[in-house]
Coordinates of C-alpha atoms and ligand atoms in Angstrom, one line a residue:
M698 CA 10.1 14.1 -18.1
T699 CA 9.3 12.4 -21.4
V700 CA 8.5 14.8 -22.8
S701 CA 11.1 16.9 -22.1
R702 CA 14.1 13.8 -23.0
R703 CA 12.0 13.0 -26.4
G704 CA 12.5 17.4 -27.5
L705 CA 16.0 17.3 -25.6
N706 CA 16.5 14.7 -28.5
G707 CA 14.7 16.1 -31.3
V708 CA 16.8 19.5 -30.1
L709 CA 19.9 18.4 -30.6
L710 CA 19.1 15.4 -34.2
G711 CA 18.5 18.4 -36.2
A712 CA 21.3 20.4 -34.3
A713 CA 23.8 17.9 -35.8
G714 CA 22.0 17.7 -38.7
L715 CA 22.0 21.2 -39.6
L716 CA 26.1 22.1 -38.3
L717 CA 26.3 18.8 -40.3
G718 CA 25.1 19.8 -43.5
A719 CA 26.3 24.0 -42.8
C720 CA 29.8 21.3 -42.8
D721 CA 29.4 18.9 -46.2
R722 CA 29.0 22.3 -47.8
L723 CA 31.9 24.1 -46.3
S724 CA 34.7 21.8 -45.2
M725 CA 37.1 23.6 -47.8
N726 CA 36.9 26.6 -46.1
P727 CA 39.4 26.6 -43.0
G728 CA 37.6 29.2 -41.3
V729 CA 34.8 26.4 -40.4
Q730 CA 37.4 24.3 -38.1
R731 CA 36.1 25.2 -34.8
G732 CA 32.1 24.4 -36.1
L733 CA 33.0 21.4 -37.6
A734 CA 34.6 20.5 -33.8
A735 CA 31.5 21.8 -32.4
A736 CA 29.1 19.2 -35.0
E737 CA 31.3 16.9 -33.8
G738 CA 30.7 17.1 -29.8
L739 CA 27.1 17.3 -31.1
T740 CA 26.9 14.6 -32.6
R741 CA 28.2 12.2 -30.0
R742 CA 25.5 13.7 -27.3
A743 CA 22.8 12.7 -30.1
Q744 CA 24.8 9.5 -31.1
R745 CA 24.8 9.1 -27.6
L746 CA 20.8 9.5 -26.5
V747 CA 20.3 7.5 -29.6
Q748 CA 22.7 4.3 -27.6
D749 CA 20.4 4.8 -24.5
R750 CA 17.0 3.3 -26.2
S751 CA 19.0 0.3 -25.1
A752 CA 19.3 1.7 -22.2
L753 CA 16.7 -0.7 -20.3
A754 CA 13.5 0.6 -18.0
R755 CA 13.7 0.3 -14.1
E756 CA 12.5 -2.2 -13.0
F757 CA 10.8 -2.6 -9.3
S758 CA 10.3 -5.5 -6.0
E759 CA 7.6 -7.2 -6.1
A760 CA 6.0 -5.6 -3.3
E761 CA 5.6 -2.5 -5.7
I762 CA 3.2 -4.8 -7.9
S763 CA 0.3 -2.4 -8.0
P764 CA -2.9 -4.9 -6.8
D765 CA -5.3 -3.7 -9.7
F766 CA -3.8 -2.8 -12.6
R767 CA -5.7 -1.0 -14.7
A768 CA -7.5 -2.2 -18.1
N769 CA -7.0 -0.3 -20.5
G770 CA -9.5 0.6 -24.7
S771 CA -10.1 -3.3 -25.6
V772 CA -11.2 -5.8 -22.4
G773 CA -12.8 -8.1 -24.1
P774 CA -12.9 -8.7 -27.8
S775 CA -15.8 -9.9 -29.1
D776 CA -14.7 -10.8 -32.7
P777 CA -15.6 -14.1 -33.3
E778 CA -12.7 -15.7 -34.6
Y779 CA -10.8 -14.4 -30.8
R780 CA -14.2 -16.2 -29.6
A781 CA -13.5 -19.3 -31.1
L782 CA -9.8 -19.3 -29.9
L783 CA -11.1 -18.1 -25.8
A784 CA -13.5 -20.6 -26.0
A785 CA -10.9 -23.8 -26.9
G786 CA -8.6 -22.1 -23.9
F787 CA -6.4 -21.2 -26.9
A788 CA -6.0 -24.7 -28.4
D789 CA -5.4 -23.0 -31.4
W790 CA -4.4 -20.2 -31.8
R791 CA -1.1 -19.2 -33.1
L792 CA 1.4 -16.8 -33.8
V793 CA 2.5 -15.8 -36.9
I794 CA 5.6 -14.3 -38.1
D795 CA 6.5 -13.5 -41.6
G796 CA 6.4 -11.1 -43.6
L797 CA 9.9 -10.0 -44.5
V798 CA 11.7 -13.0 -42.5
E799 CA 13.5 -16.4 -44.2
R800 CA 12.2 -18.6 -42.6
P801 CA 7.9 -18.3 -41.4
L802 CA 7.4 -19.4 -38.2
S803 CA 3.4 -20.1 -36.4
L804 CA 3.9 -20.9 -32.6
S805 CA 1.5 -22.3 -30.5
L806 CA 1.2 -21.3 -27.0
D807 CA 3.2 -24.0 -26.0
E808 CA 6.0 -23.5 -27.6
L809 CA 6.2 -19.7 -27.3
R810 CA 6.5 -20.9 -23.1
G811 CA 8.9 -23.4 -24.1
Q812 CA 11.2 -20.3 -26.3
P813 CA 14.3 -18.4 -23.9
S814 CA 11.7 -16.1 -21.8
R815 CA 12.5 -13.7 -19.8
T816 CA 10.9 -11.8 -16.1
Q817 CA 10.1 -8.6 -15.2
I818 CA 8.4 -6.0 -12.7
T819 CA 7.5 -2.6 -15.1
R820 CA 5.5 0.1 -15.1
H821 CA 3.4 0.8 -17.4
D822 CA 2.6 4.7 -18.6
C823 CA -0.6 5.5 -20.4
V824 CA -0.5 8.9 -21.8
E825 CA -3.8 9.4 -21.2
G826 CA -1.7 10.4 -17.7
W827 CA -2.2 6.6 -15.1
S828 CA 0.8 3.5 -14.9
S829 CA 0.4 1.2 -12.9
I830 CA 3.3 -2.0 -12.3
G831 CA 2.8 -5.6 -13.2
K832 CA 4.9 -8.6 -12.7
W833 CA 5.3 -10.0 -16.6
T834 CA 6.3 -13.3 -17.9
G835 CA 7.5 -13.8 -22.1
A836 CA 8.9 -14.9 -24.9
K837 CA 12.0 -13.0 -25.4
L838 CA 11.6 -11.5 -29.1
G839 CA 15.0 -11.1 -30.6
P840 CA 15.4 -15.2 -31.0
L841 CA 12.3 -15.7 -31.8
L842 CA 13.4 -13.1 -35.2
D843 CA 16.3 -14.7 -35.5
R844 CA 15.2 -17.7 -35.3
A845 CA 12.6 -16.4 -38.8
G846 CA 15.8 -14.6 -40.5
L847 CA 14.6 -11.3 -41.1
K848 CA 15.3 -10.3 -44.9
P849 CA 17.7 -7.1 -45.0
T850 CA 15.1 -5.3 -46.2
A851 CA 13.0 -5.7 -43.0
R852 CA 12.7 -2.8 -40.9
Y853 CA 9.7 -2.6 -38.7
L854 CA 7.5 -5.7 -37.2
V855 CA 3.5 -4.5 -36.8
F856 CA 2.0 -5.6 -33.5
H857 CA -1.5 -7.6 -35.5
C858 CA -4.8 -7.5 -33.6
A859 CA -7.6 -10.0 -32.8
D860 CA -9.8 -7.1 -31.7
T861 CA -11.6 -5.2 -34.1
L862 CA -11.8 -0.8 -31.5
D863 CA -12.7 1.0 -33.8
P864 CA -16.6 -0.8 -35.7
N865 CA -17.8 2.9 -37.4
A866 CA -14.7 3.3 -38.7
M867 CA -16.1 4.0 -42.5
D868 CA -12.3 3.3 -44.4
G869 CA -12.0 -0.7 -42.2
A870 CA -9.3 0.8 -40.9
N871 CA -11.1 -0.6 -36.9
K872 CA -8.7 -3.5 -36.2
Y873 CA -5.4 -2.4 -32.9
Y874 CA -2.2 -2.7 -34.6
E875 CA 1.1 -1.9 -33.2
S876 CA 4.5 -1.1 -35.3
V877 CA 8.1 -0.6 -34.0
D878 CA 11.9 -0.1 -35.1
L879 CA 14.5 -3.0 -35.2
I880 CA 16.0 -1.0 -31.6
D881 CA 12.6 -1.6 -30.0
A882 CA 11.6 -5.0 -31.8
Y883 CA 15.5 -6.1 -30.2
H884 CA 15.6 -4.7 -26.8
P885 CA 15.5 -7.6 -24.1
Q886 CA 12.8 -6.3 -22.0
T887 CA 11.0 -6.7 -25.6
I888 CA 8.7 -10.3 -24.4
L889 CA 5.8 -11.6 -26.3
A890 CA 4.2 -12.4 -22.5
Y891 CA 1.9 -14.6 -22.0
A892 CA 1.7 -14.7 -17.4
M893 CA 1.0 -11.5 -15.4
N894 CA 2.4 -11.1 -12.2
G895 CA 2.6 -15.4 -11.6
A896 CA -0.6 -16.7 -13.7
P897 CA -2.0 -17.4 -17.4
L898 CA -2.9 -13.8 -19.1
P899 CA -5.8 -12.9 -18.3
M900 CA -7.7 -12.2 -20.9
K901 CA -8.5 -8.4 -20.1
Y902 CA -5.3 -7.7 -19.9
G903 CA -4.6 -8.8 -23.2
A904 CA -4.5 -13.2 -23.1
P905 CA -3.5 -15.4 -24.5
C906 CA -0.5 -13.3 -25.2
R907 CA 0.4 -9.6 -25.6
V908 CA 3.6 -7.3 -26.7
R909 CA 5.3 -5.3 -23.8
I910 CA 7.6 -2.7 -25.5
E911 CA 9.1 -1.6 -22.4
R912 CA 10.5 1.9 -23.9
Q913 CA 7.8 2.9 -24.4
L914 CA 3.9 4.6 -23.7
G915 CA 1.1 1.8 -23.1
Y916 CA -0.7 2.4 -26.2
K917 CA 2.5 0.2 -27.9
H918 CA 1.7 -2.4 -25.8
A919 CA -0.4 -4.5 -28.1
K920 CA -2.9 -7.2 -26.6
Y921 CA -4.4 -10.1 -28.3
L922 CA -1.2 -10.7 -30.4
M923 CA -2.4 -12.7 -33.7
R924 CA 0.7 -11.8 -36.3
I925 CA 3.6 -9.7 -37.0
E926 CA 4.6 -9.3 -39.7
A927 CA 8.4 -7.5 -40.5
V928 CA 7.9 -4.9 -43.6
A929 CA 9.8 -2.1 -45.3
D930 CA 7.3 0.6 -44.8
F931 CA 4.0 0.9 -42.7
A932 CA 1.5 3.2 -45.2
H933 CA -0.6 0.1 -46.7
L934 CA -1.4 -0.9 -43.2
G935 CA -4.2 0.8 -41.7
R936 CA -4.6 4.2 -42.1
G937 CA -1.3 4.8 -43.0
K938 CA 0.9 6.5 -39.6
G939 CA 2.0 2.6 -38.2
G940 CA -0.6 2.0 -35.3
F941 CA -5.1 1.8 -34.4
W942 CA -3.9 5.1 -32.1
E943 CA -1.6 7.1 -35.0
D944 CA -3.8 6.7 -37.7
R945 CA -5.9 8.5 -34.9
G946 CA -3.2 11.5 -33.6
Y947 CA -0.8 9.8 -32.0
E948 CA 2.9 10.5 -32.3
W949 CA 5.3 6.7 -33.2
Y950 CA 7.4 7.0 -31.9
A951 CA 6.3 6.9 -27.9
G952 CA 9.2 6.8 -26.3
I953 CA 10.0 6.5 -22.6
Ligands
MTE619 N1 -5.2 -5.2 -29.3 C1 -4.8 -4.0 -28.3 N2 -4.4 -4.0 -27.3 C2 -3.9 -2.7 -27.0 C3 -4.9 -1.3 -26.6 C4 -6.3 -2.0 -27.1 O1 -8.1 -1.9 -26.9 N3 -6.8 -4.0 -28.9 N4 -5.2 -0.7 -26.0 C5 -3.1 -0.2 -25.8 C6 -3.5 0.5 -24.5 S1 -4.5 2.4 -24.5 C7 -3.4 1.0 -23.1 S2 -2.3 2.0 -22.4 C8 -2.9 -0.4 -23.5 C9 -3.2 -0.9 -21.9 O2 -2.9 -2.4 -21.6 P1 -3.8 -2.8 -20.1 O3 -5.3 -3.5 -20.3 O4 -3.3 -4.1 -20.1 O5 -4.0 -1.2 -19.5 O6 -2.5 -1.5 -24.1 C10 -2.5 -0.8 -26.0 N5 -3.0 -2.4 -26.1
MO620 MO1 -2.8 3.7 -22.8

């Protein structure tokens, strides 16, 4: 379903774009009226699919929570900075929100817990072909971005993580990072999760805080969050593709 939805979306947007391009050039010709009408219909359908991005991901019942949620990728970062934060019970951990914002933020875990929050039971879909259902509680990202005040030039958020997943990367692109556009950033289910199944977020799931972006595949859900940077583009980060796995061939848009 993931692939077909994404495929259809692309086809419709592409077709509408082509027709609109043609109509622009031929708009003086009365013979294109039918073509214009068709283009408008296609555009409306494409638009509906785009708007569909704000729809909520399905939520599940307590009984459906996976007894053994899988963990993937980094499960216990050995980075010294992370180890020091962990040893102090994350008392010194700060989540920084900066980049293209009017008022950069630096939030302790307690401050994050004091923000407007949301709890949701959702299914995590990894691109490797497994899914698990978990209950997540976290600060809603939208209100935090409003507090920081995104500058008009901000188009994406970059999630910088504490863990080195590819220590052998010769070009230094070894840390985990991810990015999303502002539609996903402001999606009502996008939260900075500090609790899972009613307990503080365990280390293997990204302690002390990981992002949940419920309309995207698993690799977008950055764990071990340290910093959220608002940017105009991400060409200068890592290998320029917007994420650790994107730099290694995965698609940037992983919508489900
Ligand atoms: N920092 C960080 N975030 C990460 C990863 C990682 O290795 N490091 N792996 C990603 C992948 S591929 C998946 S499927 C999920 C796994 O989350 P889980 O361990 O809670 O199942 O985290 C994503 N976020
Ligand atoms: Mo994944």
